Amino acid sequence: MSTWQLRLQGVGNASAGPTLGSAMCTIEKDGAPWLTIDCGPEGLTHFQSTYGEMPKALFITHTHLDHVGGFERLFVDTYFNPARRGKVRVYCPVTVVPLLHKRVADYPNVLAEGGANFWDAFQLIPVGDAFWHEGVRLQVFPVRHHWPESAYGLRVPGSLVWTGDTRPIPEVLQVFANDDELIAHDCALHGNPSHTGVEDFEAHYDAETQKRCVLYHYASVEEGDALAARGHRVARQGEVIALRTPR
């Protein structure tokens, strides 16, 4: 029986800085990185210091720079490594692909010497409602963040639901978190039109759902402590959480 766990490379929001790290995580199987969610700059540094290498497979939730700002460094590491070039999988929701390309790949001559395209370094895999990764069928669902069809969450059935950045989505989680999964949910002390605040979180989710949630994407260590003081489970940078085996 394989062992599955979630390692949190970063738990902060865009203003949190290196103290909390950009929101990013890796699902591990038998202690090795299996799938990484997002590619923020501080999170990528944490990944490299933890595993001694760069990610081999990523899922991208959306294209705000605290979630994709590590791609230039990942490109350089991957393109100039013959063993990795063209083999690093990037799973990206199909409506996010154009945004990701404009954000990180659409620059004249990605190398000053010419002769290279940004996507030469990667295996870009546009995904819809579901996709397969190493024998497991994962599900993708839309969330409420900034603009319609621009941000998505990921479900590892029976194991983990990662919301990505979002407002409360109780009706979505009734469908995509209905198998007792751990739910990693965006939540700060104060909400805004793109993110969940703790009062939003408490108002929209019942007690049982709240118990299954671990909160991330907050602004500071002190804010995380304030969320915990309200009785919630709060994610910490570098924390490793045991997961159930995926269905």
Short mmCIF file of C-alpha atoms in Angstrom, two decimals:
data_model
loop_
_atom_site.label_atom_id
_atom_site.label_comp_id
_atom_site.label_asym_id
_atom_site.label_seq_id
_atom_site.Cartn_x
_atom_site.Cartn_y
_atom_site.Cartn_z
CA MET A 1 0.00 0.00 0.00
CA SER A 2 1.42 3.36 -1.02
CA THR A 3 1.72 6.27 1.39
CA TRP A 4 0.28 9.62 0.30
CA GLN A 5 0.83 13.03 1.85
CA LEU A 6 0.58 16.75 1.14
CA ARG A 7 3.62 18.99 1.57
CA LEU A 8 2.99 22.75 1.75
CA GLN A 9 5.69 24.72 -0.04
CA GLY A 10 3.98 28.00 0.77
CA VAL A 11 0.79 29.16 2.47
CA GLY A 12 0.76 32.96 2.04
CA ASN A 13 -1.05 35.39 -0.18
CA ALA A 14 0.57 37.69 -2.74
CA SER A 15 1.68 40.18 -0.08
CA ALA A 16 2.96 37.67 2.47
CA GLY A 17 6.50 37.43 1.05
CA PRO A 18 9.12 34.78 1.88
CA THR A 19 8.03 34.41 5.50
CA LEU A 20 5.03 32.33 4.45
CA GLY A 21 5.94 31.64 0.82
CA SER A 22 3.67 31.78 -2.20
CA ALA A 23 0.74 29.36 -2.03
CA MET A 24 1.99 26.10 -3.53
CA CYS A 25 1.96 22.43 -2.56
CA THR A 26 3.13 19.01 -3.64
CA ILE A 27 1.27 15.74 -3.38
CA GLU A 28 3.75 13.03 -2.45
CA LYS A 29 3.54 9.31 -3.06
CA ASP A 30 5.85 7.14 -0.95
CA GLY A 31 7.82 10.22 0.05
CA ALA A 32 8.55 11.40 -3.51
CA PRO A 33 6.94 14.35 -5.32
CA TRP A 34 4.01 13.09 -7.39
CA LEU A 35 2.20 16.25 -8.52
CA THR A 36 2.88 19.89 -7.67
CA ILE A 37 0.14 22.52 -7.65
CA ASP A 38 1.21 25.91 -9.00
CA CYS A 39 4.66 27.40 -9.48
CA GLY A 40 5.18 30.48 -7.34
CA PRO A 41 8.69 31.88 -6.88
CA GLU A 42 9.09 31.27 -3.14
CA GLY A 43 7.27 27.95 -3.39
CA LEU A 44 9.64 26.80 -6.12
CA THR A 45 12.62 27.66 -3.93
CA HIS A 46 11.10 25.64 -1.09
CA PHE A 47 10.46 22.73 -3.44
CA GLN A 48 14.07 22.72 -4.64
CA SER A 49 15.50 22.93 -1.14
CA THR A 50 13.25 20.06 -0.01
CA TYR A 51 13.77 17.62 -2.86
CA GLY A 52 17.06 18.77 -4.39
CA GLU A 53 15.45 19.02 -7.82
CA MET A 54 12.73 20.85 -9.75
CA PRO A 55 9.14 19.59 -10.26
CA LYS A 56 8.45 16.97 -12.92
CA ALA A 57 4.67 17.48 -13.07
CA LEU A 58 2.53 20.52 -12.23
CA PHE A 59 -1.11 21.54 -12.22
CA ILE A 60 -1.79 25.25 -12.67
CA THR A 61 -4.83 26.73 -10.91
CA HIS A 62 -4.61 30.27 -12.36
CA THR A 63 -2.08 32.79 -13.58
CA HIS A 64 -1.62 35.42 -10.90
CA LEU A 65 2.13 35.83 -10.52
CA ASP A 66 2.35 34.50 -6.98
CA HIS A 67 1.19 31.21 -8.55
CA VAL A 68 3.17 31.18 -11.81
CA GLY A 69 6.09 33.56 -11.16
CA GLY A 70 8.55 30.67 -10.86
CA PHE A 71 8.11 29.57 -14.46
CA GLU A 72 11.07 31.50 -15.88
CA ARG A 73 13.45 29.78 -13.47
CA LEU A 74 11.77 26.44 -14.13
CA PHE A 75 12.16 27.02 -17.88
CA VAL A 76 15.90 27.65 -17.61
CA ASP A 77 16.44 24.61 -15.40
CA THR A 78 14.39 22.40 -17.69
CA TYR A 79 15.40 23.62 -21.15
CA PHE A 80 19.12 23.25 -20.50
CA ASN A 81 18.77 19.78 -19.00
CA PRO A 82 18.52 17.17 -21.80
CA ALA A 83 17.07 14.63 -19.37
CA ARG A 84 14.17 16.98 -18.54
CA ARG A 85 13.58 19.04 -21.68
CA GLY A 86 10.12 18.38 -23.10
CA LYS A 87 9.27 15.91 -20.33
CA VAL A 88 8.05 18.13 -17.48
CA ARG A 89 4.26 17.88 -17.55
CA VAL A 90 2.21 21.06 -17.12
CA TYR A 91 -1.49 20.29 -16.73
CA CYS A 92 -3.48 23.48 -17.33
CA PRO A 93 -7.24 24.06 -17.61
CA VAL A 94 -7.99 24.80 -21.24
CA THR A 95 -9.41 28.29 -20.61
CA VAL A 96 -6.30 29.17 -18.60
CA VAL A 97 -3.84 28.12 -21.32
CA PRO A 98 -4.04 31.44 -23.25
CA LEU A 99 -3.62 33.38 -20.01
CA LEU A 100 -0.63 31.28 -18.99
CA HIS A 101 0.96 31.72 -22.41
CA LYS A 102 0.54 35.49 -22.31
CA ARG A 103 1.76 35.67 -18.72
CA VAL A 104 4.93 33.55 -18.88
CA ALA A 105 5.67 32.41 -22.44
CA ASP A 106 4.84 35.19 -24.91
CA TYR A 107 8.15 37.05 -24.98
CA PRO A 108 10.20 37.64 -28.15
CA ASN A 109 13.09 35.17 -28.20
CA VAL A 110 12.77 33.42 -24.87
CA LEU A 111 16.54 32.95 -25.15
CA ALA A 112 18.66 35.85 -26.35
CA GLU A 113 20.51 33.46 -28.64
CA GLY A 114 17.22 32.49 -30.33
CA GLY A 115 16.33 29.01 -31.49
CA ALA A 116 14.03 28.17 -28.58
CA ASN A 117 10.33 28.35 -27.79
CA PHE A 118 9.15 28.54 -24.19
CA TRP A 119 7.05 25.39 -24.50
CA ASP A 120 9.96 23.38 -25.89
CA ALA A 121 10.95 22.87 -22.27
CA PHE A 122 7.62 21.39 -21.19
CA GLN A 123 4.88 18.97 -22.12
CA LEU A 124 1.86 21.28 -21.97
CA ILE A 125 -1.35 19.29 -21.44
CA PRO A 126 -4.60 21.30 -21.67
CA VAL A 127 -7.24 19.68 -19.46
CA GLY A 128 -11.00 19.85 -19.12
CA ASP A 129 -13.18 18.43 -16.37
CA ALA A 130 -10.77 15.58 -15.62
CA PHE A 131 -7.37 14.18 -16.57
CA TRP A 132 -5.17 11.18 -15.80
CA HIS A 133 -1.84 11.43 -13.99
CA GLU A 134 0.17 8.27 -13.32
CA GLY A 135 -2.88 6.04 -13.17
CA VAL A 136 -5.11 8.33 -11.09
CA ARG A 137 -8.05 10.23 -12.59
CA LEU A 138 -8.12 13.77 -11.17
CA GLN A 139 -11.03 16.19 -11.41
CA VAL A 140 -10.94 19.92 -12.19
CA PHE A 141 -13.62 22.37 -11.08
CA PRO A 142 -14.17 26.14 -11.51
CA VAL A 143 -13.80 28.43 -8.53
CA ARG A 144 -14.76 32.05 -7.81
CA HIS A 145 -11.63 34.10 -8.22
CA HIS A 146 -11.23 37.39 -10.03
CA TRP A 147 -12.89 36.42 -13.34
CA PRO A 148 -15.08 33.59 -14.68
CA GLU A 149 -13.25 30.59 -16.15
CA SER A 150 -9.86 31.96 -15.09
CA ALA A 151 -9.24 29.91 -11.92
CA TYR A 152 -9.79 26.26 -11.01
CA GLY A 153 -9.42 23.80 -8.16
CA LEU A 154 -8.22 20.21 -8.19
CA ARG A 155 -9.72 17.08 -6.68
CA VAL A 156 -7.84 13.88 -5.95
CA PRO A 157 -10.92 11.72 -5.32
CA GLY A 158 -11.14 10.33 -1.81
CA SER A 159 -7.93 12.09 -0.79
CA LEU A 160 -7.57 15.86 -1.35
CA VAL A 161 -9.46 18.88 -2.65
CA TRP A 162 -7.30 21.95 -3.32
CA THR A 163 -9.52 24.96 -3.96
CA GLY A 164 -6.87 27.35 -5.23
CA ASP A 165 -7.70 31.02 -4.72
CA THR A 166 -11.44 31.42 -4.31
CA ARG A 167 -14.44 32.96 -2.65
CA PRO A 168 -16.65 30.45 -0.78
CA ILE A 169 -17.99 27.73 -3.09
CA PRO A 170 -20.26 25.54 -0.92
CA GLU A 171 -22.36 24.32 -3.84
CA VAL A 172 -19.21 23.24 -5.72
CA LEU A 173 -17.71 21.40 -2.74
CA GLN A 174 -20.97 19.52 -2.22
CA VAL A 175 -20.16 17.82 -5.52
CA PHE A 176 -16.34 17.80 -5.59
CA ALA A 177 -15.58 17.17 -1.90
CA ASN A 178 -18.26 14.61 -1.07
CA ASP A 179 -15.95 11.69 -0.23
CA ASP A 180 -14.45 12.90 3.06
CA GLU A 181 -11.44 14.48 1.35
CA LEU A 182 -9.13 16.90 3.12
CA ILE A 183 -10.03 20.36 1.81
CA ALA A 184 -7.26 22.95 1.48
CA HIS A 185 -9.19 26.22 1.30
CA ASP A 186 -8.25 29.83 0.59
CA CYS A 187 -8.99 31.84 3.74
CA ALA A 188 -7.58 35.01 5.28
CA LEU A 189 -8.70 37.06 8.24
CA HIS A 190 -10.45 39.52 5.91
CA GLY A 191 -12.10 38.68 2.60
CA ASN A 192 -12.31 40.64 -0.64
CA PRO A 193 -13.99 40.15 -4.05
CA SER A 194 -11.44 37.45 -5.02
CA HIS A 195 -10.68 35.73 -1.72
CA THR A 196 -12.43 34.18 1.26
CA GLY A 197 -12.36 35.86 4.67
CA VAL A 198 -12.88 33.91 7.86
CA GLU A 199 -16.34 35.36 8.41
CA ASP A 200 -17.27 34.29 4.85
CA PHE A 201 -15.85 30.85 5.56
CA GLU A 202 -17.81 30.43 8.77
CA ALA A 203 -21.04 31.73 7.22
CA HIS A 204 -21.02 29.56 4.09
CA TYR A 205 -19.77 26.17 5.33
CA ASP A 206 -21.36 23.88 7.89
CA ALA A 207 -19.40 22.64 10.89
CA GLU A 208 -18.55 19.27 9.36
CA THR A 209 -17.12 20.85 6.22
CA GLN A 210 -15.11 23.32 8.29
CA LYS A 211 -13.56 20.45 10.25
CA ARG A 212 -12.24 18.93 7.01
CA CYS A 213 -10.60 22.19 5.92
CA VAL A 214 -7.04 23.37 6.34
CA LEU A 215 -6.76 27.10 5.65
CA TYR A 216 -4.03 28.74 3.58
CA HIS A 217 -3.42 31.94 1.57
CA TYR A 218 -3.36 34.29 4.52
CA ALA A 219 -1.26 37.43 5.00
CA SER A 220 1.07 36.85 7.96
CA VAL A 221 2.06 34.51 10.77
CA GLU A 222 -0.03 36.63 13.13
CA GLU A 223 -3.05 36.31 10.84
CA GLY A 224 -2.62 32.56 10.75
CA ASP A 225 -2.52 32.51 14.53
CA ALA A 226 -5.73 34.57 14.63
CA LEU A 227 -7.46 32.07 12.33
CA ALA A 228 -6.30 29.21 14.55
CA ALA A 229 -7.56 31.05 17.64
CA ARG A 230 -11.04 30.87 16.11
CA GLY A 231 -10.78 27.08 16.16
CA HIS A 232 -9.71 26.47 12.56
CA ARG A 233 -6.92 24.28 11.24
CA VAL A 234 -4.31 26.52 9.66
CA ALA A 235 -1.68 25.39 7.15
CA ARG A 236 1.94 26.22 7.90
CA GLN A 237 4.81 26.47 5.43
CA GLY A 238 6.73 23.20 5.27
CA GLU A 239 3.97 21.23 6.99
CA VAL A 240 3.34 17.67 5.81
CA ILE A 241 -0.19 16.29 6.11
CA ALA A 242 -1.10 12.63 5.71
CA LEU A 243 -3.63 11.88 2.98
CA ARG A 244 -5.91 8.94 2.31
CA THR A 245 -5.08 6.83 -0.71
CA PRO A 246 -6.88 8.20 -3.82
CA ARG A 247 -9.85 6.28 -5.13
#
